[in-house]
Tab-separated table of C-alpha atoms in Angstrom:
chain	number	residue	atom	x	y	z
A	343	UNK	CA	158.557	157.062	77.919
A	344	UNK	CA	160.202	155.559	74.825
A	345	UNK	CA	158.468	153.176	72.412
A	346	UNK	CA	160.119	150.057	73.887
A	347	UNK	CA	159.060	150.903	77.450
A	348	UNK	CA	155.508	151.713	76.323
A	349	UNK	CA	155.298	148.343	74.588
A	350	UNK	CA	156.402	146.563	77.771
A	351	UNK	CA	153.822	148.415	79.859
A	352	UNK	CA	151.081	147.559	77.349
A	353	UNK	CA	152.067	143.884	77.312
A	354	UNK	CA	152.062	143.727	81.108
A	355	UNK	CA	148.613	145.325	81.221
A	356	UNK	CA	147.218	142.836	78.700
A	357	UNK	CA	148.655	139.904	80.657
A	358	UNK	CA	147.099	141.226	83.869
A	359	UNK	CA	143.707	141.566	82.184
A	360	UNK	CA	143.980	138.066	80.737
A	361	UNK	CA	144.852	136.658	84.165
A	362	UNK	CA	141.894	138.418	85.758
A	363	UNK	CA	139.558	137.122	83.059
A	364	UNK	CA	140.809	133.563	83.564
A	365	UNK	CA	140.317	133.833	87.313
A	366	UNK	CA	136.797	135.158	86.872
A	367	UNK	CA	135.983	132.410	84.357
A	368	UNK	CA	137.047	129.760	86.864
A	369	UNK	CA	135.019	131.218	89.728
A	370	UNK	CA	131.817	129.342	90.514
A	371	UNK	CA	128.651	131.431	90.913
A	372	UNK	CA	127.652	132.058	94.514
A	373	UNK	CA	124.602	130.159	95.780
A	374	UNK	CA	121.363	132.100	95.605
A	375	UNK	CA	120.028	133.135	99.009
A	376	UNK	CA	117.168	135.126	100.479
A	377	UNK	CA	113.458	135.122	99.672
A	378	UNK	CA	113.946	134.055	96.034
A	379	UNK	CA	115.787	130.895	97.106
A	380	UNK	CA	113.089	130.075	99.655
A	381	UNK	CA	110.407	130.366	96.958
A	382	UNK	CA	112.353	128.077	94.604
A	383	UNK	CA	112.959	125.512	97.355
A	384	UNK	CA	109.284	125.452	98.335
A	385	UNK	CA	108.281	124.981	94.691
A	386	UNK	CA	110.754	122.198	93.845
A	387	UNK	CA	110.850	120.207	97.113
A	388	UNK	CA	107.565	118.271	96.543
A	389	UNK	CA	108.578	117.494	92.958
A	390	UNK	CA	111.897	115.987	94.046
A	391	UNK	CA	110.175	113.372	96.196
A	392	UNK	CA	110.245	109.880	94.723
A	393	UNK	CA	113.493	110.335	92.809
A	394	UNK	CA	115.578	107.114	92.550
A	395	UNK	CA	118.216	108.266	95.026
A	396	UNK	CA	119.305	111.104	97.294
A	397	UNK	CA	118.678	114.495	95.710
A	398	UNK	CA	120.486	117.776	96.174
A	399	UNK	CA	119.664	121.158	94.658
A	400	UNK	CA	122.106	123.905	93.749
A	401	UNK	CA	120.748	127.304	92.730
A	402	UNK	CA	123.194	129.883	91.358
A	403	UNK	CA	123.049	133.630	91.778
A	404	UNK	CA	122.724	135.186	88.295
A	405	UNK	CA	125.673	137.212	86.947
A	406	UNK	CA	123.370	140.244	87.089
A	407	UNK	CA	122.866	139.689	90.820
A	408	UNK	CA	119.999	138.513	92.999
A	409	UNK	CA	116.456	139.149	91.721
A	410	UNK	CA	114.726	142.323	92.944
A	411	UNK	CA	112.539	142.150	96.036
A	412	UNK	CA	108.967	141.094	95.319
A	413	UNK	CA	106.121	140.467	97.754
A	414	UNK	CA	104.201	138.298	95.260
A	415	UNK	CA	106.903	136.010	93.902
A	416	UNK	CA	106.217	132.599	92.365
A	417	UNK	CA	108.487	129.963	90.797
A	418	UNK	CA	107.751	127.882	87.716
A	419	UNK	CA	109.430	125.525	85.269
A	420	UNK	CA	109.527	126.293	81.541
A	421	UNK	CA	107.345	124.016	79.422
A	422	UNK	CA	108.960	120.614	78.914
A	423	UNK	CA	111.662	121.175	81.538
A	424	UNK	CA	112.790	118.130	83.513
A	425	UNK	CA	113.965	118.129	87.124
A	426	UNK	CA	117.210	116.373	86.216
A	427	UNK	CA	120.714	117.778	85.913
A	428	UNK	CA	121.135	121.383	84.793
A	429	UNK	CA	117.959	123.390	84.272
A	430	UNK	CA	116.466	126.873	84.446
A	431	UNK	CA	113.878	127.796	87.059
A	432	UNK	CA	111.607	130.716	86.311
A	433	UNK	CA	110.741	133.414	88.836
A	434	UNK	CA	107.702	135.560	88.172
A	435	UNK	CA	106.849	138.697	90.140
A	436	UNK	CA	103.169	139.596	90.183
A	437	UNK	CA	103.803	142.947	91.858
A	438	UNK	CA	104.476	146.378	90.400
A	439	UNK	CA	106.336	146.438	88.190
A	440	UNK	CA	105.914	142.778	87.133
A	441	UNK	CA	109.012	140.934	85.940
A	442	UNK	CA	110.238	137.448	85.026
A	443	UNK	CA	113.740	136.065	85.573
A	444	UNK	CA	115.331	132.678	84.903
A	445	UNK	CA	117.704	131.214	87.472
A	446	UNK	CA	120.234	128.471	86.705
A	447	UNK	CA	119.972	125.419	88.938
A	448	UNK	CA	121.356	121.899	89.121
A	449	UNK	CA	119.550	118.837	90.485
A	450	UNK	CA	121.823	115.908	91.304
A	451	UNK	CA	120.470	112.469	92.180
A	452	UNK	CA	122.953	110.216	93.964
A	453	UNK	CA	121.881	106.602	93.658
A	454	UNK	CA	122.948	103.046	92.881
A	455	UNK	CA	123.376	101.623	89.393
A	456	UNK	CA	124.983	98.551	87.860
A	457	UNK	CA	128.256	98.527	85.930
A	458	UNK	CA	130.350	95.843	84.256
A	459	UNK	CA	132.556	94.149	86.880
A	460	UNK	CA	134.753	92.746	84.102
A	461	UNK	CA	134.909	92.934	80.298
A	462	UNK	CA	131.812	91.390	78.709
A	463	UNK	CA	131.813	89.937	75.189
A	464	UNK	CA	128.995	90.310	72.659
A	465	UNK	CA	126.625	87.346	72.922
A	466	UNK	CA	127.762	86.506	76.458
A	467	UNK	CA	125.141	85.441	79.001
A	468	UNK	CA	125.571	87.544	82.125
A	469	UNK	CA	126.079	86.061	85.571
A	470	UNK	CA	126.071	87.796	88.945
A	471	UNK	CA	129.859	88.058	88.725
A	472	UNK	CA	129.632	90.208	85.582
A	473	UNK	CA	127.963	93.178	87.291
A	474	UNK	CA	128.649	95.268	90.351
A	475	UNK	CA	126.694	97.895	92.232
A	476	UNK	CA	128.101	101.410	92.095
A	477	UNK	CA	127.018	104.783	93.421
A	478	UNK	CA	127.057	107.985	91.433
A	479	UNK	CA	125.140	110.985	90.134
A	480	UNK	CA	122.423	109.390	88.022
A	481	UNK	CA	121.803	112.666	86.192
A	482	UNK	CA	125.232	112.285	84.559
A	483	UNK	CA	124.464	108.759	83.307
A	484	UNK	CA	122.269	107.626	80.385
A	485	UNK	CA	118.562	107.388	81.195
A	486	UNK	CA	118.648	103.687	80.305
A	487	UNK	CA	121.247	102.708	82.934
A	488	UNK	CA	120.193	99.592	84.868
A	489	UNK	CA	119.088	100.378	88.438
A	490	UNK	CA	117.383	97.062	89.213
A	491	UNK	CA	119.352	93.787	89.283
A	492	UNK	CA	116.285	91.786	88.220
A	493	UNK	CA	116.692	93.343	84.767
A	494	UNK	CA	120.014	91.479	84.478
A	495	UNK	CA	118.491	88.059	85.117
A	496	UNK	CA	118.940	85.848	82.033
A	497	UNK	CA	120.380	88.824	80.148
A	498	UNK	CA	122.684	88.493	77.135
A	499	UNK	CA	125.025	91.230	75.918
A	500	UNK	CA	124.171	92.606	72.488
A	501	UNK	CA	127.600	94.253	72.240
A	502	UNK	CA	130.984	94.133	73.932
A	503	UNK	CA	130.942	96.060	77.219
A	504	UNK	CA	134.141	97.442	78.738
A	505	UNK	CA	135.106	97.008	82.377
A	506	UNK	CA	133.435	99.658	84.534
A	507	UNK	CA	130.961	100.779	81.871
A	508	UNK	CA	127.407	101.434	83.112
A	509	UNK	CA	125.101	98.624	82.043
A	510	UNK	CA	122.383	100.079	79.810
A	511	UNK	CA	119.157	98.401	78.759
A	512	UNK	CA	119.865	98.799	75.046
A	513	UNK	CA	123.139	96.884	75.454
A	514	UNK	CA	121.282	93.800	76.712
A	515	UNK	CA	118.568	91.419	75.674
A	516	UNK	CA	116.731	88.815	77.711
A	517	UNK	CA	116.535	85.087	77.022
A	518	UNK	CA	113.003	84.188	75.958
A	519	UNK	CA	110.891	82.535	78.637
A	520	UNK	CA	108.562	81.260	75.934
A	521	UNK	CA	109.586	80.071	72.466
A	522	UNK	CA	107.545	79.969	69.285
A	523	UNK	CA	105.367	76.874	69.023
A	524	UNK	CA	105.534	76.133	72.753
A	525	UNK	CA	102.404	74.755	74.400
A	526	UNK	CA	101.293	77.195	77.075
A	527	UNK	CA	98.399	78.068	79.352
A	528	UNK	CA	96.449	81.219	78.560
A	529	UNK	CA	94.693	82.679	81.571
A	530	UNK	CA	91.753	85.080	81.362
A	531	UNK	CA	90.505	86.790	84.508
A	532	UNK	CA	87.251	88.614	84.908
A	533	UNK	CA	84.991	89.811	87.683
A	534	UNK	CA	84.320	86.650	89.703
A	535	UNK	CA	85.744	84.147	87.200
A	536	UNK	CA	88.985	82.736	85.799
A	537	UNK	CA	89.263	80.794	82.540
A	538	UNK	CA	92.323	78.809	81.480
A	539	UNK	CA	92.786	77.388	77.979
A	540	UNK	CA	95.637	75.665	76.162
A	541	UNK	CA	97.355	77.296	73.231
A	542	UNK	CA	100.575	77.697	71.268
A	543	UNK	CA	102.890	80.697	71.352
A	544	UNK	CA	103.146	82.476	68.003
A	545	UNK	CA	106.529	84.094	68.802
A	546	UNK	CA	109.373	84.031	71.325
A	547	UNK	CA	108.717	86.195	74.369
A	548	UNK	CA	110.608	87.234	77.500
A	549	UNK	CA	109.230	87.809	80.975
A	550	UNK	CA	106.748	90.693	80.983
A	551	UNK	CA	106.490	90.787	77.189
A	552	UNK	CA	103.239	90.591	75.248
A	553	UNK	CA	102.846	87.458	73.105
A	554	UNK	CA	100.222	86.179	70.708
A	555	UNK	CA	98.705	82.783	71.512
A	556	UNK	CA	96.692	80.593	69.092
A	557	UNK	CA	94.027	78.610	70.894
A	558	UNK	CA	91.789	75.757	69.710
A	559	UNK	CA	89.647	76.868	66.792
A	560	UNK	CA	92.376	79.111	65.395
A	561	UNK	CA	91.583	82.248	67.388
A	562	UNK	CA	94.643	84.350	68.252
A	563	UNK	CA	94.680	86.174	71.605
A	564	UNK	CA	97.287	88.360	73.288
A	565	UNK	CA	98.603	88.189	76.824
A	566	UNK	CA	101.561	89.032	79.071
A	567	UNK	CA	104.185	86.420	80.019
A	568	UNK	CA	104.347	85.713	83.761
A	569	UNK	CA	107.392	84.383	85.634
A	570	UNK	CA	105.805	80.900	85.796
A	571	UNK	CA	105.462	80.736	81.999
A	572	UNK	CA	101.693	81.294	82.009
A	573	UNK	CA	100.342	83.955	79.665
A	574	UNK	CA	97.729	86.173	81.287
A	575	UNK	CA	95.323	88.360	79.368
A	576	UNK	CA	94.897	91.885	80.737
A	577	UNK	CA	91.511	92.849	82.178
Protein backbone atom coordinates (compact mmCIF):
# COMPACT_ATOMS: atom_id res chain seq x y z
CA UNK A 1 0.00 0.00 0.00
CA UNK A 2 1.53 3.32 -1.07
CA UNK A 3 1.46 6.50 1.03
CA UNK A 4 -1.43 8.05 -0.94
CA UNK A 5 -3.65 4.98 -0.54
CA UNK A 6 -2.83 4.73 3.17
CA UNK A 7 -3.82 8.37 3.63
CA UNK A 8 -7.16 7.74 1.91
CA UNK A 9 -7.87 4.72 4.10
CA UNK A 10 -7.01 6.70 7.24
CA UNK A 11 -9.26 9.59 6.20
CA UNK A 12 -12.15 7.23 5.49
CA UNK A 13 -11.71 5.59 8.90
CA UNK A 14 -11.72 8.95 10.68
CA UNK A 15 -14.87 10.03 8.84
CA UNK A 16 -16.60 6.77 9.80
CA UNK A 17 -15.66 7.26 13.45
CA UNK A 18 -16.87 10.86 13.38
CA UNK A 19 -20.18 9.77 11.85
CA UNK A 20 -20.64 7.09 14.50
CA UNK A 21 -19.88 9.58 17.27
CA UNK A 22 -22.41 12.05 15.87
CA UNK A 23 -25.06 9.35 15.66
CA UNK A 24 -24.40 8.27 19.23
CA UNK A 25 -24.49 11.88 20.43
CA UNK A 26 -27.92 12.35 18.86
CA UNK A 27 -29.38 9.17 20.36
CA UNK A 28 -31.69 9.72 23.31
CA UNK A 29 -31.09 7.56 26.40
CA UNK A 30 -33.47 4.63 26.72
CA UNK A 31 -36.12 4.90 29.44
CA UNK A 32 -35.21 3.22 32.70
CA UNK A 33 -37.23 0.08 33.40
CA UNK A 34 -37.44 -2.68 35.98
CA UNK A 35 -37.42 -2.55 39.77
CA UNK A 36 -35.38 0.68 39.95
CA UNK A 37 -37.97 2.55 37.87
CA UNK A 38 -40.80 1.21 40.03
CA UNK A 39 -39.04 2.46 43.17
CA UNK A 40 -38.52 5.93 41.64
CA UNK A 41 -42.14 6.12 40.48
CA UNK A 42 -43.47 5.13 43.91
CA UNK A 43 -41.26 7.76 45.56
CA UNK A 44 -42.10 10.66 43.23
CA UNK A 45 -45.80 10.03 42.48
CA UNK A 46 -47.16 11.51 45.77
CA UNK A 47 -44.89 14.54 45.43
CA UNK A 48 -46.17 15.31 41.93
CA UNK A 49 -49.74 15.69 43.16
CA UNK A 50 -50.96 19.28 43.29
CA UNK A 51 -48.75 20.53 40.47
CA UNK A 52 -50.37 23.34 38.40
CA UNK A 53 -51.02 21.14 35.37
CA UNK A 54 -50.64 17.65 33.94
CA UNK A 55 -47.34 16.07 34.93
CA UNK A 56 -45.23 13.50 33.14
CA UNK A 57 -42.01 11.86 34.30
CA UNK A 58 -39.15 10.65 32.13
CA UNK A 59 -36.36 8.63 33.73
CA UNK A 60 -33.28 7.85 31.64
CA UNK A 61 -31.13 4.75 31.79
CA UNK A 62 -27.59 5.82 32.79
CA UNK A 63 -24.81 5.49 30.19
CA UNK A 64 -23.27 2.88 32.49
CA UNK A 65 -26.45 0.81 32.28
CA UNK A 66 -29.27 -0.04 34.66
CA UNK A 67 -28.46 -0.06 38.39
CA UNK A 68 -27.52 -3.42 39.94
CA UNK A 69 -30.25 -5.55 41.51
CA UNK A 70 -30.97 -4.67 45.12
CA UNK A 71 -33.61 -6.09 47.45
CA UNK A 72 -33.50 -3.04 49.76
CA UNK A 73 -33.60 -0.15 47.30
CA UNK A 74 -34.83 3.34 48.19
CA UNK A 75 -35.07 6.58 46.19
CA UNK A 76 -34.30 10.08 47.44
CA UNK A 77 -33.80 13.62 46.20
CA UNK A 78 -30.54 15.49 46.81
CA UNK A 79 -30.82 18.34 49.30
CA UNK A 80 -32.45 21.40 47.73
CA UNK A 81 -33.59 19.56 44.60
CA UNK A 82 -36.88 20.67 43.06
CA UNK A 83 -39.35 18.44 41.23
CA UNK A 84 -39.35 20.70 38.18
CA UNK A 85 -37.66 20.22 34.82
CA UNK A 86 -34.39 18.29 34.69
CA UNK A 87 -33.17 16.78 37.96
CA UNK A 88 -31.22 13.90 39.47
CA UNK A 89 -32.93 11.22 41.54
CA UNK A 90 -30.80 9.28 43.98
CA UNK A 91 -31.01 5.51 44.42
CA UNK A 92 -29.57 4.01 47.57
CA UNK A 93 -29.07 0.28 48.12
CA UNK A 94 -29.08 -0.81 51.74
CA UNK A 95 -27.99 -4.35 50.88
CA UNK A 96 -24.55 -5.90 50.57
CA UNK A 97 -22.60 -4.31 49.15
CA UNK A 98 -24.31 -0.91 49.68
CA UNK A 99 -24.18 1.58 46.82
CA UNK A 100 -25.62 4.92 45.71
CA UNK A 101 -26.40 5.97 42.14
CA UNK A 102 -27.90 9.12 40.63
CA UNK A 103 -30.39 8.80 37.78
CA UNK A 104 -31.25 11.63 35.38
CA UNK A 105 -34.94 12.43 35.16
CA UNK A 106 -37.19 15.10 33.68
CA UNK A 107 -40.49 16.31 35.14
CA UNK A 108 -42.68 18.22 32.69
CA UNK A 109 -45.81 20.08 33.78
CA UNK A 110 -48.22 20.87 30.96
CA UNK A 111 -50.55 23.67 31.99
CA UNK A 112 -52.17 26.96 31.01
CA UNK A 113 -50.48 30.35 31.20
CA UNK A 114 -51.14 33.83 29.84
CA UNK A 115 -49.23 35.45 26.98
CA UNK A 116 -49.45 38.78 25.18
CA UNK A 117 -52.16 38.58 22.49
CA UNK A 118 -50.71 41.68 20.82
CA UNK A 119 -47.77 44.03 21.37
CA UNK A 120 -48.10 45.90 24.68
CA UNK A 121 -46.47 49.28 25.30
CA UNK A 122 -44.80 50.35 28.55
CA UNK A 123 -47.32 52.15 30.76
CA UNK A 124 -50.29 50.60 28.97
CA UNK A 125 -53.27 49.46 31.05
CA UNK A 126 -54.11 45.89 30.09
CA UNK A 127 -57.54 44.81 28.92
CA UNK A 128 -58.87 41.30 28.33
CA UNK A 129 -57.96 41.65 24.66
CA UNK A 130 -54.26 42.07 25.51
CA UNK A 131 -53.81 38.55 26.90
CA UNK A 132 -54.57 35.05 25.70
CA UNK A 133 -54.52 31.65 27.33
CA UNK A 134 -51.88 29.25 26.05
CA UNK A 135 -50.79 25.74 26.95
CA UNK A 136 -47.21 24.64 27.35
CA UNK A 137 -44.57 23.03 29.54
CA UNK A 138 -44.49 25.32 32.56
CA UNK A 139 -41.07 23.98 33.59
CA UNK A 140 -39.60 25.70 30.51
CA UNK A 141 -41.13 29.08 31.42
CA UNK A 142 -40.07 31.61 34.10
CA UNK A 143 -41.39 30.86 37.58
CA UNK A 144 -43.17 34.23 37.58
CA UNK A 145 -45.35 33.52 34.52
CA UNK A 146 -48.99 34.49 35.13
CA UNK A 147 -51.26 31.45 35.56
CA UNK A 148 -54.28 33.25 37.02
CA UNK A 149 -56.20 35.87 35.00
CA UNK A 150 -57.21 37.74 38.17
CA UNK A 151 -53.58 38.87 38.45
CA UNK A 152 -54.09 40.81 35.20
CA UNK A 153 -57.05 42.79 36.50
CA UNK A 154 -56.18 46.51 36.58
CA UNK A 155 -52.61 45.66 35.58
CA UNK A 156 -50.26 48.12 33.87
CA UNK A 157 -47.20 47.11 31.86
CA UNK A 158 -43.90 48.23 33.37
CA UNK A 159 -42.10 47.52 30.08
CA UNK A 160 -42.90 46.87 26.44
CA UNK A 161 -44.05 43.27 25.91
CA UNK A 162 -43.76 41.59 22.52
CA UNK A 163 -46.57 39.64 20.88
CA UNK A 164 -46.66 36.07 22.18
CA UNK A 165 -44.34 36.70 25.13
CA UNK A 166 -45.37 35.02 28.41
CA UNK A 167 -46.80 37.58 30.81
CA UNK A 168 -44.61 37.65 33.93
CA UNK A 169 -45.45 39.25 37.25
CA UNK A 170 -42.35 41.45 37.26
CA UNK A 171 -43.41 42.97 33.92
CA UNK A 172 -46.66 44.27 35.45
CA UNK A 173 -47.89 46.44 38.25
CA UNK A 174 -51.38 46.87 39.62
CA UNK A 175 -53.37 50.10 39.86
CA UNK A 176 -53.73 51.09 43.51
CA UNK A 177 -57.11 50.35 45.05
CA UNK A 178 -56.33 52.83 47.81
CA UNK A 179 -54.41 56.09 47.42
CA UNK A 180 -52.46 58.03 50.02
CA UNK A 181 -54.64 60.29 52.14
CA UNK A 182 -57.85 58.43 51.26
CA UNK A 183 -60.45 58.05 54.00
CA UNK A 184 -60.97 54.36 54.65
CA UNK A 185 -62.51 51.91 57.09
CA UNK A 186 -60.15 49.85 59.22
CA UNK A 187 -61.67 46.60 60.41
CA UNK A 188 -60.38 44.62 63.40
CA UNK A 189 -61.75 41.16 64.07
CA UNK A 190 -61.34 39.18 67.24
CA UNK A 191 -62.94 36.23 68.97
CA UNK A 192 -66.61 37.21 69.18
CA UNK A 193 -66.21 40.87 68.19
CA UNK A 194 -65.61 43.19 65.24
CA UNK A 195 -64.46 46.81 65.53
CA UNK A 196 -64.52 49.31 62.67
CA UNK A 197 -62.82 52.71 62.84
CA UNK A 198 -62.18 55.50 60.34
CA UNK A 199 -58.69 56.37 59.23
CA UNK A 200 -56.49 57.69 56.44
CA UNK A 201 -54.21 55.63 54.22
CA UNK A 202 -50.53 56.51 54.63
CA UNK A 203 -49.53 55.14 51.19
CA UNK A 204 -50.99 53.84 47.93
CA UNK A 205 -51.90 50.16 48.06
CA UNK A 206 -53.22 47.54 45.64
CA UNK A 207 -55.60 44.70 46.36
CA UNK A 208 -54.08 42.26 48.86
CA UNK A 209 -51.28 44.64 49.82
CA UNK A 210 -50.48 45.71 53.37
CA UNK A 211 -51.04 49.41 54.09
CA UNK A 212 -50.52 51.66 57.08
CA UNK A 213 -53.59 53.52 58.35
CA UNK A 214 -53.57 56.52 60.73
CA UNK A 215 -56.62 56.55 62.97
CA UNK A 216 -57.98 59.23 65.32
CA UNK A 217 -55.43 60.07 67.99
CA UNK A 218 -52.50 59.59 65.62
CA UNK A 219 -52.01 55.85 66.10
CA UNK A 220 -50.79 54.04 62.98
CA UNK A 221 -52.04 50.48 62.36
CA UNK A 222 -51.43 48.02 59.53
CA UNK A 223 -53.94 45.98 57.58
CA UNK A 224 -54.58 44.20 54.27
CA UNK A 225 -56.59 45.82 51.46
CA UNK A 226 -59.79 43.93 50.59
CA UNK A 227 -61.57 44.03 47.22
CA UNK A 228 -64.24 46.37 48.67
CA UNK A 229 -61.61 48.93 49.71
CA UNK A 230 -61.83 48.10 53.43
CA UNK A 231 -58.55 47.49 55.25
CA UNK A 232 -58.68 44.49 57.56
CA UNK A 233 -56.20 43.85 60.33
CA UNK A 234 -54.94 40.26 60.57
CA UNK A 235 -55.88 38.24 63.65
